[in-house]
XYZ file of C-alpha atoms in Angstrom:
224
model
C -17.955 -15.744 -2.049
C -14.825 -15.920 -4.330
C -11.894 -18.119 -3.438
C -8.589 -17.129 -3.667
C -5.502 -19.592 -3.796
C -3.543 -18.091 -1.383
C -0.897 -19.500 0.991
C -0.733 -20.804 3.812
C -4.350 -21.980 3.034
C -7.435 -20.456 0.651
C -8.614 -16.797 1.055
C -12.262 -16.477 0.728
C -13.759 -13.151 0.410
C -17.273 -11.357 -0.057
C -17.689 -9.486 -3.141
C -19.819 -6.656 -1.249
C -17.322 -6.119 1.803
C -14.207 -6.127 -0.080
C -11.510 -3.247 -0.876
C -8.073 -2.915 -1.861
C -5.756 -0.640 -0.189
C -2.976 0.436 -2.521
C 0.025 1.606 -0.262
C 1.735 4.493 -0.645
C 2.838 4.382 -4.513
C 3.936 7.885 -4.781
C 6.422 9.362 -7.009
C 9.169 10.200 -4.422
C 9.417 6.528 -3.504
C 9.109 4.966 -7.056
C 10.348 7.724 -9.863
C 13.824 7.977 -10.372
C 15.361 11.461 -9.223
C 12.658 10.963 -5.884
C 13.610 10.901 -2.082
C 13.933 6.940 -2.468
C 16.739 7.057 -5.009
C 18.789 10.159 -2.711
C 18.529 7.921 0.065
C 20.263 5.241 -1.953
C 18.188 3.307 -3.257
C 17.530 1.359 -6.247
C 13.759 2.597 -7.355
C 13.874 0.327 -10.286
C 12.845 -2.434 -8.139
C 9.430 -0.521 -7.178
C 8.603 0.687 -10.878
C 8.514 -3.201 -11.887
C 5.237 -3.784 -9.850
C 3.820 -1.166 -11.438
C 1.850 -3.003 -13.958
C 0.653 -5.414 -11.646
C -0.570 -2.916 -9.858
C -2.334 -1.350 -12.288
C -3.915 -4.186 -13.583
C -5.442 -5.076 -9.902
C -6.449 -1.527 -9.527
C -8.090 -1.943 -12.831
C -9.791 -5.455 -11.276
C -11.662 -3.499 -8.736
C -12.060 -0.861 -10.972
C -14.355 -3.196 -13.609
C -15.913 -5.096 -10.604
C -17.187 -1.814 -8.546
C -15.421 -2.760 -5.984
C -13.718 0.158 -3.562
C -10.182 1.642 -4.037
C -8.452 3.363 -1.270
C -5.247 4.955 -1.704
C -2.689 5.856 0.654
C 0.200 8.663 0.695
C 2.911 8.821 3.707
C 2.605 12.851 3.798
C 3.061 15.964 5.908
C 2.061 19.244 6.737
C 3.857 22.054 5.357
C 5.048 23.281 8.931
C 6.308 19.718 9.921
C 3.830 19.672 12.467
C 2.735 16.152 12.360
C 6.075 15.022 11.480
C 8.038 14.267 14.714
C 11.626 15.154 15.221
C 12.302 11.349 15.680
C 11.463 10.485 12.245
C 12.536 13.702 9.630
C 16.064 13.472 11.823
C 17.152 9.784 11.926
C 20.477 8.768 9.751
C 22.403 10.900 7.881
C 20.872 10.833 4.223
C 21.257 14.131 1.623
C 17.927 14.675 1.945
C 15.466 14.682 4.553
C 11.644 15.261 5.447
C 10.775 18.471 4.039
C 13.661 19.470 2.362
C 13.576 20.878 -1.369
C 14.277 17.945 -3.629
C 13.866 17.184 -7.550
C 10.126 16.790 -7.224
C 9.469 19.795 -4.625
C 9.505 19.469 -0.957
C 9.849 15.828 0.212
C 6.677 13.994 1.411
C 4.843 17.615 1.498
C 1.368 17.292 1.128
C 0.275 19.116 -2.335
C 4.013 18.896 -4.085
C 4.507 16.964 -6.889
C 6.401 13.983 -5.342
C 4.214 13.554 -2.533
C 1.660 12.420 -5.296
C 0.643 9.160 -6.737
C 2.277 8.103 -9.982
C 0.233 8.961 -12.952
C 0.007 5.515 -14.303
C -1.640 4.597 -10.769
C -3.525 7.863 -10.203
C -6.715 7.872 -8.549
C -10.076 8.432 -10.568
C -13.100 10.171 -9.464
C -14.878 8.313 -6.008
C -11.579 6.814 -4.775
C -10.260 7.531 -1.305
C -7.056 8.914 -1.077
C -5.679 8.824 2.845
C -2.382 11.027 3.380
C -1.129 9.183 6.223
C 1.831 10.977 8.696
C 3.172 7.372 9.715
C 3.956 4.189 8.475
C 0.480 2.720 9.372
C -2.786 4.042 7.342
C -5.077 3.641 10.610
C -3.024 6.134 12.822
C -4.247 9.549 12.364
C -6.459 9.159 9.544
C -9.550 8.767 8.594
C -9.060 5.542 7.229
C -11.570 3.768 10.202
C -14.267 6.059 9.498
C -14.449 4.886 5.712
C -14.214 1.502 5.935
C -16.964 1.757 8.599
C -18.597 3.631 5.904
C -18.067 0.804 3.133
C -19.238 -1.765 5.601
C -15.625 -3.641 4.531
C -14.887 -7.139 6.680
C -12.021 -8.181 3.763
C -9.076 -6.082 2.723
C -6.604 -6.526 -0.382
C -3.345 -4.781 -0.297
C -0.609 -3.592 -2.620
C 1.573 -0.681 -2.518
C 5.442 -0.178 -1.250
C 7.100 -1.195 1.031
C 6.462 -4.467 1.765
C 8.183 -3.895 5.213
C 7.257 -1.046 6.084
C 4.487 0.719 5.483
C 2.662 -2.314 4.309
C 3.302 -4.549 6.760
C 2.215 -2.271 9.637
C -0.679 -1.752 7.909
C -1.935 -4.774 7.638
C -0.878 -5.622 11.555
C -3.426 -2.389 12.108
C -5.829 -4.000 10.308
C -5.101 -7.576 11.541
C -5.880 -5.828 14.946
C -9.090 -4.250 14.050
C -10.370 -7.249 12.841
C -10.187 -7.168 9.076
C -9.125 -10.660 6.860
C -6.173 -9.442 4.994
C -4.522 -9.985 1.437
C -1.641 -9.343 0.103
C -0.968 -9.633 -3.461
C 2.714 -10.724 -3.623
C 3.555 -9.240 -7.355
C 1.981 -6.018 -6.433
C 3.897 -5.459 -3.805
C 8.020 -4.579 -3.437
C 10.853 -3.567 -1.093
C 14.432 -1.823 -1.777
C 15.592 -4.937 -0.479
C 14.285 -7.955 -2.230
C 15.378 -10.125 0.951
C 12.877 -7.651 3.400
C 10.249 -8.793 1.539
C 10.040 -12.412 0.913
C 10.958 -12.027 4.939
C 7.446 -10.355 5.336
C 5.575 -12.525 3.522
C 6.308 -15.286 5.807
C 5.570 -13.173 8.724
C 2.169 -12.344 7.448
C 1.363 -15.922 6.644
C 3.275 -17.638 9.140
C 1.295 -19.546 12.115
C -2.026 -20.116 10.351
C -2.080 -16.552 8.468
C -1.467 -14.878 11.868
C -1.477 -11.218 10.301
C -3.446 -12.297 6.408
C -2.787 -14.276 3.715
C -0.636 -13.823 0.175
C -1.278 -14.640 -3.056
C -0.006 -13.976 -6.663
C -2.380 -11.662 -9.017
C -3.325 -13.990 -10.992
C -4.541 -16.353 -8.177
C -6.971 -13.354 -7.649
C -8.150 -13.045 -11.028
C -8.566 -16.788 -11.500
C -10.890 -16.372 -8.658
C -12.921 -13.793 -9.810
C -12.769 -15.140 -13.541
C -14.605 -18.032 -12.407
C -17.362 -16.074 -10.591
C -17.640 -18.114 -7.621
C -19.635 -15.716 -6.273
């Protein structure tokens, strides 16, 4: 077992039911020119965890340890993108439109994709998600199942939103959650350290957080 300190009290893992779940780190949400920045937003504070993120990918990478990716994407038609969601607000852009990077959050364009300094290699999972959560309409179950996983790590964007809800799906299915705090961002720096208090608040009530390097001490030491 490896030890993580982690607040609001030490998260212990198994080194042969863990993954990490890297959240939606696509180019339309993090590159500048992408459906994030026409919405208003300052991407800049997304392409900072970037390294971090790497680095923990690479962690898993050197310990054999699974990587799942996730994309928030949809079908060409718009079919399993409800009215609800590509119509909400008033931005430039929306859901399927033709922006700098192709269609918006189309499965296959370019900005729908994972940013090359992130991308997936061979044997990875990559899950293109419709909603916020990775569980809902997925196969996402199936492969953990599969991997025989009990304790999940997470990273990705945003911390808020598609994050968060995907650890409360996993919180509900019974997994022990993670979240690395510098591998993980918001547009609004304020949203997040809000979420990481939810997620640890009342005794960890949706999973614990923890800075990288709390991870790697762990695994540097081999408590295993």
């Amino acid at each position: 077992m490896y030890t993580v300190a982690a607040e609001p009290f030490d998260f212990t893992f198994p080194a042969e039911t863990v993954a990490l779940i890297v959240i939606d780190m696509q180019r339309d949400f993090i590159e500048p020119g992408g459906f994030g920045e026409t919405l208003g937003n300052d991407v800049a504070l997304l392409e900072a965890i970037v390294p971090t993120t790497a680095a923990l990918i690479g962690l898993f990478r050197r310990m054999g340890w699974p990587v799942i990716h996730t994309r928030e994407t949809h079908a060409p038609d718009l079919s399993d993108c409800p009215p609800a969601k590509r119509e909400r607000g008033n931005p430039a852009l929306r859901i399927g439109d033709e922006g700098s990077m192709g269609r918006i959050l189309i499965r296959g364009e370019p900005g729908a994709d994972i940013i090359e300094a992130l991308y997936p290699v061979e044997g990875e999972h990559v899950v293109d998600k419709p909603g916020k959560g990775a569980f809902y309409a997925t196969p996402l179950t199936g492969i953990l199942k599969d991997l025989g996983t009990t304790h999940l790590v997470f990273a990705g964007v945003t911390t808020e939103v598609c994050v968060q809800t995907t650890m409360r799906e996993a919180n509900d299915r019974g997994f022990h959650n993670l979240l690395i705090e510098d591998a993980t961002e918001s547009y609004f720096p304020a949203f997040k350290q809000a979420t990481l208090q939810m997620i640890r608040a009342q005794g960890a009530i949706v999973g614990w957080t923890a800075p990288f390097s709390a991870l790697e001490a762990a695994v540097s030491r081999g408590d295993a």
